[in-house]
Amino acid sequence: MKRIGVLAFQGGVIEHVKKVEEQGCVPVLVKKNEDLDGVDGLILPGGESTTIGKFLIETGMKDKILELAKQGLPMWGTCAGAILLSKSIKNQGSGVLPLLDIVIERNAYGSQLDSFKKEVFVPRLNKTTECVFIRAPKIVEVGSNVEVLAQLDTPIAVLQGKILATTFHPELTSQNYWHSFFIENVVK
Ligand code: GLN
C-alpha cells in the first residue's frame, strides 16, 4: 500500500489525511526528517506559507525534502504549499522549496473575505472540479516546462515532472478527483 506523507506543522492537515485514506493509501503525518523515510509522495497543505516555511528551515526538513526531490519524490502543494514550491514569489524572493518553475503572487485575490468557490472544468481529468480559494495566491508566470492543468484568469493547477501545485483546496470539498490524480498519475 502506498504511503503518502502530509506535512503536519500547520494548516489543512486532517482534511488531506482523510482524502488519502479514502484513496486506500496510508497517510503519514510528517513533522520531522525521519517521518519522511519510506513515503511514496508528500502533500504540502494550505495554511500560512511563512509559518510552514519557517518550520521547514528550523527542523532541517528543507534540506531533506530538497534531497528527496532530486531522487524523484512526488510532491503536491495546495495553496500555501504551492507558494513553498515556487521558484519565485512576487516581491518576496523564492519559496523555501523552490522546485517549481513558476512565479506566484500571495493573497492575490484579496483578503479572507474575498475567498470564493468555483466550478472549473479540467481537461486532463475530464471532470468539473469544485475549487475553493482561501486567501489564495495567483500563478502569474509559468516556465516552458510546466504543464497548466486548470485555469481561471491565470493558472490554478500546474504540473512539472513530479511536482503538482494547486492554488485552491481540493481537500475541502466532497470530491476526490485531485487526490486520485496525484496518487494515480503523479505518485503512480
Ligand atoms: N495566504 C496564505 C499564504 O500566503 C495561503 C492561504 C492558504 O493556504 N489557504 O501563505
Coordinates of N, CA and C and ligand atoms in Angstrom, one line a residue:
M1 N 0.8 -1.2 0.0 CA 0.0 0.0 0.0 C 0.9 1.3 0.0
K2 N 0.5 2.2 -0.8 CA 1.3 3.5 -0.9 C 1.2 4.3 0.4
R3 N 2.3 4.8 0.8 CA 2.4 5.7 2.0 C 2.5 7.1 1.5
I4 N 1.5 8.0 1.9 CA 1.6 9.4 1.5 C 1.8 10.3 2.7
G5 N 2.9 11.0 2.7 CA 3.2 11.9 3.8 C 2.3 13.2 3.6
V6 N 1.9 13.7 4.8 CA 1.3 15.0 4.8 C 2.0 15.9 5.8
L7 N 2.6 16.9 5.3 CA 3.4 17.8 6.2 C 2.4 18.4 7.2
A8 N 2.8 18.2 8.5 CA 1.8 18.4 9.6 C 2.1 19.4 10.6
F9 N 2.8 20.5 10.2 CA 3.1 21.6 11.1 C 1.9 22.4 11.4
Q10 N 1.1 22.7 10.4 CA 0.1 23.7 10.5 C -0.8 23.6 9.2
G11 N -2.0 24.1 9.4 CA -2.9 24.2 8.2 C -3.8 23.0 8.0
G12 N -4.3 22.8 6.7 CA -5.3 21.8 6.4 C -4.8 20.4 6.4
V13 N -4.3 19.9 7.5 CA -3.7 18.6 7.5 C -4.7 17.4 7.6
I14 N -5.6 17.5 8.5 CA -6.5 16.4 8.7 C -7.4 16.1 7.5
E15 N -7.8 17.2 6.8 CA -8.6 17.0 5.6 C -7.9 16.2 4.5
H16 N -6.5 16.5 4.4 CA -5.8 15.7 3.4 C -5.6 14.3 3.9
V17 N -5.4 14.1 5.2 CA -5.2 12.7 5.7 C -6.5 11.9 5.4
K18 N -7.7 12.5 5.6 CA -8.9 11.7 5.3 C -9.0 11.4 3.8
K19 N -8.6 12.3 2.9 CA -8.7 12.0 1.5 C -7.7 10.9 1.1
V20 N -6.5 11.0 1.7 CA -5.5 9.9 1.4 C -6.1 8.6 1.8
E21 N -6.7 8.5 3.0 CA -7.3 7.2 3.4 C -8.4 6.8 2.4
E22 N -9.2 7.7 2.0 CA -10.3 7.4 1.0 C -9.7 6.8 -0.3
Q23 N -8.5 7.1 -0.6 CA -7.8 6.6 -1.8 C -7.2 5.2 -1.5
G24 N -7.4 4.7 -0.3 CA -6.8 3.4 0.0 C -5.3 3.4 0.3
C25 N -4.8 4.6 0.6 CA -3.4 4.8 0.9 C -3.2 5.0 2.4
V26 N -2.0 4.9 2.9 CA -1.7 5.1 4.3 C -1.1 6.5 4.5
P27 N -1.8 7.4 5.2 CA -1.3 8.7 5.5 C -0.2 8.7 6.5
V28 N 0.8 9.5 6.3 CA 1.9 9.6 7.3 C 2.0 11.1 7.7
L29 N 1.8 11.4 9.0 CA 2.0 12.7 9.5 C 3.5 13.0 9.5
V30 N 3.9 14.1 8.8 CA 5.3 14.4 8.7 C 5.6 15.7 9.5
K31 N 6.4 15.5 10.6 CA 6.8 16.7 11.4 C 8.4 16.7 11.5
K32 N 9.0 15.6 11.2 CA 10.5 15.6 11.3 C 11.1 14.8 10.2
N33 N 12.4 14.9 10.0 CA 13.0 14.2 8.9 C 12.7 12.7 8.8
E34 N 12.8 12.0 10.0 CA 12.6 10.6 10.0 C 11.2 10.2 9.5
D35 N 10.2 11.1 9.6 CA 8.9 10.7 9.2 C 8.8 10.6 7.7
L36 N 9.8 11.1 7.0 CA 9.8 11.1 5.5 C 10.3 9.7 5.0
D37 N 11.0 9.0 5.9 CA 11.5 7.7 5.4 C 10.4 6.8 4.9
G38 N 10.6 6.3 3.7 CA 9.7 5.4 3.1 C 8.4 5.9 2.6
V39 N 8.2 7.3 2.5 CA 6.9 7.8 1.9 C 7.1 7.7 0.4
D40 N 5.9 7.5 -0.3 CA 5.9 7.4 -1.7 C 5.5 8.8 -2.4
G41 N 5.0 9.7 -1.6 CA 4.7 11.0 -2.0 C 4.5 11.9 -0.8
L42 N 4.5 13.2 -1.1 CA 4.3 14.2 0.0 C 3.4 15.3 -0.4
I43 N 2.4 15.5 0.5 CA 1.5 16.7 0.4 C 1.9 17.8 1.3
L44 N 2.0 19.0 0.7 CA 2.3 20.2 1.5 C 0.9 21.0 1.6
P45 N 0.3 21.0 2.7 CA -1.1 21.5 2.8 C -1.1 23.1 2.7
G46 N -2.3 23.6 2.7 CA -2.5 25.0 2.8 C -2.4 25.4 4.2
G47 N -2.3 26.7 4.4 CA -2.1 27.3 5.8 C -1.4 28.6 5.6
E48 N -0.4 28.8 6.3 CA 0.4 30.1 6.2 C 1.8 29.7 5.7
S49 N 2.1 30.1 4.5 CA 3.4 29.7 3.9 C 4.6 30.2 4.7
T50 N 4.5 31.4 5.3 CA 5.7 31.8 6.0 C 5.9 31.0 7.3
T51 N 4.8 30.6 7.9 CA 4.9 29.7 9.2 C 5.5 28.4 8.8
I52 N 4.9 27.7 7.8 CA 5.3 26.4 7.4 C 6.8 26.4 7.0
G53 N 7.1 27.5 6.2 CA 8.5 27.6 5.7 C 9.5 27.7 6.8
K54 N 9.1 28.5 7.8 CA 10.0 28.7 9.0 C 10.2 27.3 9.7
F55 N 9.2 26.5 9.9 CA 9.3 25.2 10.5 C 10.2 24.3 9.6
L56 N 10.1 24.4 8.3 CA 10.9 23.6 7.4 C 12.3 23.9 7.6
I57 N 12.7 25.1 7.8 CA 14.1 25.5 7.9 C 14.6 25.1 9.3
E58 N 13.8 25.4 10.3 CA 14.2 25.2 11.7 C 14.4 23.7 12.0
T59 N 13.6 22.8 11.4 CA 13.7 21.4 11.7 C 14.7 20.7 10.7
G60 N 15.3 21.5 9.8 CA 16.2 20.8 8.8 C 15.5 20.0 7.8
M61 N 14.2 20.1 7.7 CA 13.5 19.3 6.7 C 13.6 19.9 5.3
K62 N 13.8 21.2 5.3 CA 14.0 21.8 3.9 C 15.1 21.0 3.1
D63 N 16.2 20.8 3.7 CA 17.3 20.1 3.0 C 17.0 18.7 2.7
K64 N 16.3 18.0 3.6 CA 16.0 16.6 3.4 C 15.0 16.5 2.2
I65 N 14.0 17.4 2.2 CA 12.9 17.4 1.2 C 13.5 17.7 -0.2
L66 N 14.5 18.7 -0.2 CA 15.1 19.0 -1.5 C 15.9 17.8 -2.0
E67 N 16.6 17.1 -1.1 CA 17.3 15.9 -1.5 C 16.4 14.8 -2.0
L68 N 15.3 14.6 -1.4 CA 14.3 13.6 -1.8 C 13.7 14.0 -3.2
A69 N 13.5 15.3 -3.4 CA 13.0 15.8 -4.7 C 14.0 15.4 -5.8
K70 N 15.3 15.6 -5.5 CA 16.3 15.2 -6.5 C 16.1 13.7 -6.9
Q71 N 15.8 12.9 -5.9 CA 15.6 11.5 -6.1 C 14.2 11.1 -6.7
G72 N 13.4 12.2 -7.0 CA 12.1 12.0 -7.7 C 10.9 11.8 -6.8
L73 N 11.0 12.2 -5.5 CA 9.8 12.1 -4.7 C 8.7 13.0 -5.2
P74 N 7.5 12.4 -5.5 CA 6.4 13.2 -6.0 C 5.8 14.1 -4.8
M75 N 5.5 15.3 -5.2 CA 5.0 16.3 -4.2 C 3.8 17.1 -4.7
W76 N 3.0 17.5 -3.8 CA 1.8 18.3 -4.2 C 1.6 19.4 -3.2
G77 N 1.7 20.6 -3.6 CA 1.4 21.7 -2.7 C 0.0 22.3 -3.0
T78 N -0.8 22.5 -1.9 CA -2.1 23.1 -2.1 C -2.0 24.5 -1.4
C79 N -2.3 25.5 -2.2 CA -2.3 26.9 -1.7 C -1.0 27.3 -1.0
A80 N -0.9 27.4 0.3 CA 0.4 27.8 0.9 C 1.5 26.8 0.5
G81 N 1.1 25.5 0.3 CA 2.1 24.5 -0.2 C 2.6 24.9 -1.6
A82 N 1.7 25.4 -2.4 CA 2.1 25.8 -3.8 C 3.1 27.0 -3.7
I83 N 2.9 27.9 -2.7 CA 3.8 29.0 -2.5 C 5.2 28.5 -2.1
L84 N 5.2 27.5 -1.2 CA 6.5 27.0 -0.8 C 7.3 26.4 -1.9
L85 N 6.6 25.8 -2.9 CA 7.2 25.1 -4.0 C 7.7 26.1 -5.2
S86 N 7.3 27.3 -5.1 CA 7.5 28.3 -6.2 C 9.0 28.8 -6.2
K87 N 9.5 28.8 -7.4 CA 10.9 29.3 -7.6 C 10.9 30.8 -7.3
S88 N 9.8 31.5 -7.5 CA 9.8 32.9 -7.3 C 8.4 33.3 -6.7
I89 N 8.5 34.1 -5.6 CA 7.3 34.7 -5.0 C 7.4 36.2 -5.3
K90 N 6.3 36.7 -6.0 CA 6.4 38.1 -6.4 C 6.7 39.0 -5.2
N91 N 7.7 39.9 -5.3 CA 8.1 40.8 -4.3 C 8.7 40.2 -3.1
Q92 N 9.0 38.9 -3.1 CA 9.4 38.2 -1.9 C 10.4 37.1 -2.0
G93 N 11.2 37.2 -3.1 CA 12.3 36.1 -3.2 C 11.7 34.8 -3.7
S94 N 12.1 33.7 -3.1 CA 11.6 32.4 -3.6 C 11.0 31.6 -2.5
G95 N 10.3 30.5 -2.9 CA 9.7 29.6 -1.9 C 10.9 28.9 -1.2
V96 N 10.5 28.3 0.0 CA 11.6 27.6 0.7 C 12.0 26.3 0.0
L97 N 11.1 25.8 -0.8 CA 11.4 24.6 -1.6 C 11.2 24.9 -3.1
P98 N 12.1 25.7 -3.7 CA 11.9 26.3 -5.0 C 12.0 25.3 -6.1
L99 N 11.1 24.3 -6.2 CA 11.2 23.2 -7.2 C 10.4 23.4 -8.4
L100 N 9.5 24.4 -8.4 CA 8.5 24.5 -9.5 C 8.8 25.9 -10.2
D101 N 8.9 25.8 -11.5 CA 9.3 26.9 -12.3 C 8.2 27.9 -12.6
I102 N 7.7 28.5 -11.5 CA 6.6 29.5 -11.6 C 6.9 30.7 -10.8
V103 N 6.2 31.8 -11.1 CA 6.2 33.0 -10.3 C 4.8 33.0 -9.7
I104 N 4.7 33.2 -8.4 CA 3.4 33.2 -7.7 C 3.3 34.5 -6.9
E105 N 2.0 35.0 -6.8 CA 1.8 36.2 -6.0 C 0.9 35.9 -4.9
R106 N 1.3 36.1 -3.7 CA 0.5 35.7 -2.5 C -0.7 36.6 -2.3
N107 N -1.8 36.1 -1.7 CA -3.0 36.8 -1.4 C -3.5 37.7 -2.6
A108 N -3.4 37.1 -3.8 CA -3.6 38.0 -5.0 C -5.1 38.2 -5.3
Y109 N -6.0 37.5 -4.6 CA -7.4 37.8 -4.8 C -8.0 38.7 -3.8
G110 N -7.2 39.1 -2.8 CA -7.7 40.0 -1.7 C -7.6 39.3 -0.4
S111 N -8.4 39.7 0.6 CA -8.3 39.3 1.9 C -9.2 38.0 2.1
Q112 N -9.2 37.5 3.3 CA -10.0 36.4 3.7 C -11.5 36.5 3.2
L113 N -12.0 37.7 3.2 CA -13.4 38.0 2.8 C -13.6 37.8 1.3
D114 N -12.5 37.8 0.6 CA -12.6 37.6 -0.9 C -12.4 36.1 -1.2
S115 N -12.4 35.2 -0.3 CA -12.4 33.8 -0.5 C -13.6 33.4 -1.3
F116 N -13.5 32.4 -2.2 CA -14.6 32.0 -3.0 C -14.5 30.6 -3.5
K117 N -15.6 30.1 -4.1 CA -15.7 28.7 -4.6 C -16.0 28.8 -6.1
K118 N -15.5 27.9 -6.9 CA -15.7 28.0 -8.3 C -15.7 26.6 -8.9
E119 N -16.6 26.3 -9.8 CA -16.6 25.0 -10.6 C -15.7 25.2 -11.8
V120 N -14.7 24.4 -12.0 CA -13.8 24.5 -13.1 C -13.6 23.2 -13.8
F121 N -13.8 23.2 -15.1 CA -13.6 22.0 -15.9 C -12.1 21.8 -16.1
V122 N -11.6 20.6 -15.9 CA -10.2 20.3 -16.0 C -10.0 19.2 -17.1
P123 N -9.5 19.6 -18.3 CA -9.5 18.7 -19.4 C -8.7 17.4 -19.1
R124 N -7.6 17.5 -18.4 CA -6.7 16.3 -18.1 C -7.5 15.3 -17.2
L125 N -8.4 15.8 -16.4 CA -9.2 14.9 -15.5 C -10.5 14.5 -16.2
N126 N -10.8 15.3 -17.2 CA -12.2 15.2 -17.8 C -13.3 15.3 -16.8
K127 N -13.1 16.2 -15.9 CA -14.1 16.4 -14.8 C -14.2 17.9 -14.5
T128 N -15.4 18.2 -14.0 CA -15.6 19.6 -13.5 C -15.3 19.5 -12.0
T129 N -14.3 20.2 -11.5 CA -14.0 20.1 -10.1 C -14.3 21.4 -9.4
E130 N -14.7 21.2 -8.1 CA -15.0 22.3 -7.3 C -13.8 22.9 -6.7
C131 N -13.5 24.2 -6.8 CA -12.3 24.7 -6.4 C -12.6 25.8 -5.3
V132 N -11.9 25.6 -4.1 CA -12.1 26.5 -3.0 C -10.9 27.4 -2.9
F133 N -11.0 28.7 -3.0 CA -9.9 29.6 -2.9 C -10.0 30.3 -1.5
I134 N -9.0 30.2 -0.7 CA -8.9 30.9 0.6 C -7.7 31.7 0.7
R135 N -7.8 33.0 0.6 CA -6.7 33.9 0.6 C -5.6 33.3 -0.4
A136 N -6.1 33.0 -1.5 CA -5.3 32.2 -2.5 C -4.2 33.1 -3.2
P137 N -3.2 32.4 -3.6 CA -2.2 33.1 -4.5 C -2.6 32.9 -5.9
K138 N -2.0 33.7 -6.8 CA -2.1 33.6 -8.2 C -0.8 33.2 -8.8
I139 N -0.9 32.3 -9.8 CA 0.3 31.9 -10.5 C 0.4 32.9 -11.7
V140 N 1.4 33.8 -11.7 CA 1.5 34.9 -12.6 C 2.4 34.6 -13.8
E141 N 3.3 33.6 -13.6 CA 4.2 33.3 -14.7 C 4.5 31.8 -14.6
V142 N 4.6 31.1 -15.8 CA 4.8 29.7 -15.8 C 6.0 29.4 -16.8
G143 N 6.9 28.6 -16.4 CA 8.1 28.2 -17.2 C 7.6 27.3 -18.3
S144 N 8.4 27.2 -19.4 CA 8.0 26.4 -20.6 C 7.9 24.9 -20.3
N145 N 8.5 24.4 -19.2 CA 8.5 23.0 -18.9 C 7.3 22.7 -17.9
V146 N 6.4 23.7 -17.7 CA 5.4 23.5 -16.7 C 4.0 23.3 -17.5
E147 N 3.3 22.2 -17.1 CA 2.0 22.0 -17.8 C 0.9 22.7 -16.9
V148 N 0.1 23.4 -17.6 CA -1.1 24.1 -16.9 C -2.3 23.1 -17.0
L149 N -2.8 22.6 -15.9 CA -3.8 21.7 -15.9 C -5.2 22.3 -15.7
A150 N -5.3 23.5 -15.1 CA -6.5 24.2 -14.9 C -6.2 25.7 -14.8
Q151 N -7.2 26.4 -15.2 CA -7.0 27.9 -15.4 C -8.3 28.6 -15.1
L152 N -8.2 29.8 -14.4 CA -9.3 30.8 -14.4 C -8.7 31.9 -15.3
D153 N -8.6 33.1 -14.7 CA -7.9 34.1 -15.5 C -6.4 33.8 -15.5
T154 N -5.9 33.1 -14.5 CA -4.5 32.7 -14.5 C -4.5 31.2 -14.2
P155 N -3.3 30.5 -14.3 CA -3.3 29.1 -14.0 C -3.6 28.8 -12.5
I156 N -4.4 27.8 -12.2 CA -4.7 27.4 -10.8 C -4.2 26.0 -10.5
A157 N -3.8 25.3 -11.5 CA -3.2 23.9 -11.2 C -2.1 23.7 -12.2
V158 N -0.9 23.4 -11.7 CA 0.2 23.1 -12.7 C 1.0 21.9 -12.3
L159 N 1.6 21.3 -13.3 CA 2.4 20.1 -13.0 C 3.8 20.2 -13.7
Q160 N 4.8 20.0 -13.0 CA 6.2 19.9 -13.6 C 6.8 18.7 -13.2
G161 N 6.9 17.7 -14.1 CA 7.5 16.4 -13.7 C 6.7 15.8 -12.5
K162 N 7.3 15.6 -11.4 CA 6.6 15.0 -10.3 C 6.1 16.0 -9.3
I163 N 6.1 17.3 -9.6 CA 5.7 18.3 -8.7 C 4.3 18.9 -9.2
L164 N 3.3 18.8 -8.3 CA 2.0 19.3 -8.6 C 1.7 20.5 -7.7
A165 N 1.0 21.5 -8.2 CA 0.6 22.6 -7.3 C -0.8 23.0 -7.7
T166 N -1.6 23.3 -6.7 CA -2.9 23.8 -6.9 C -3.1 25.0 -6.0
T167 N -3.7 26.1 -6.5 CA -3.8 27.3 -5.7 C -5.0 27.3 -4.8
F168 N -5.8 26.2 -5.0 CA -7.1 26.1 -4.3 C -7.0 24.8 -3.4
H169 N -8.1 24.5 -2.7 CA -8.1 23.4 -1.7 C -9.1 22.3 -2.1
P170 N -8.6 21.3 -2.8 CA -9.5 20.1 -3.1 C -9.8 19.3 -1.9
E171 N -9.0 19.4 -0.8 CA -9.3 18.6 0.4 C -10.5 19.2 1.1
L172 N -11.0 20.4 0.8 CA -12.2 20.9 1.5 C -13.5 20.7 0.8
T173 N -13.4 19.8 -0.3 CA -14.7 19.5 -1.0 C -15.0 18.0 -0.8
S174 N -16.2 17.6 -1.3 CA -16.5 16.2 -1.1 C -16.0 15.4 -2.3
Q175 N -15.3 16.0 -3.2 CA -14.7 15.3 -4.4 C -13.3 14.7 -4.1
N176 N -13.0 13.7 -4.9 CA -11.7 13.1 -4.7 C -10.8 13.2 -5.9
Y177 N -11.3 13.9 -6.9 CA -10.6 13.9 -8.2 C -9.1 14.2 -8.1
W178 N -8.8 15.3 -7.4 CA -7.4 15.7 -7.4 C -6.5 14.8 -6.6
H179 N -7.0 14.3 -5.5 CA -6.2 13.3 -4.7 C -6.0 12.0 -5.5
S180 N -7.0 11.6 -6.2 CA -6.9 10.5 -7.1 C -5.9 10.7 -8.2
F181 N -5.9 11.9 -8.8 CA -5.0 12.2 -9.8 C -3.5 12.2 -9.3
F182 N -3.3 12.8 -8.1 CA -2.0 12.8 -7.5 C -1.5 11.4 -7.3
I183 N -2.3 10.6 -6.7 CA -1.9 9.3 -6.3 C -1.7 8.3 -7.5
E184 N -2.7 8.4 -8.4 CA -2.6 7.5 -9.6 C -1.7 8.0 -10.7
N185 N -1.6 9.3 -10.9 CA -0.8 9.8 -12.1 C 0.5 10.4 -11.8
V186 N 0.7 10.9 -10.5 CA 2.0 11.5 -10.2 C 2.8 10.6 -9.3
V187 N 2.2 10.1 -8.3 CA 2.9 9.1 -7.4 C 3.1 7.8 -8.2
K188 N 2.0 7.3 -8.7 CA 1.9 6.0 -9.5 C 2.2 4.8 -8.7
Ligands
GLN1 N1 -2.4 33.3 2.2 C1 -1.7 32.2 2.6 C2 -0.2 32.4 2.4 O1 0.2 33.3 1.7 C3 -2.1 30.9 1.9 C4 -3.6 30.6 2.2 C5 -3.9 29.2 2.1 O2 -3.1 28.3 2.2 N2 -5.2 29.0 2.2 O3 0.6 31.6 2.8

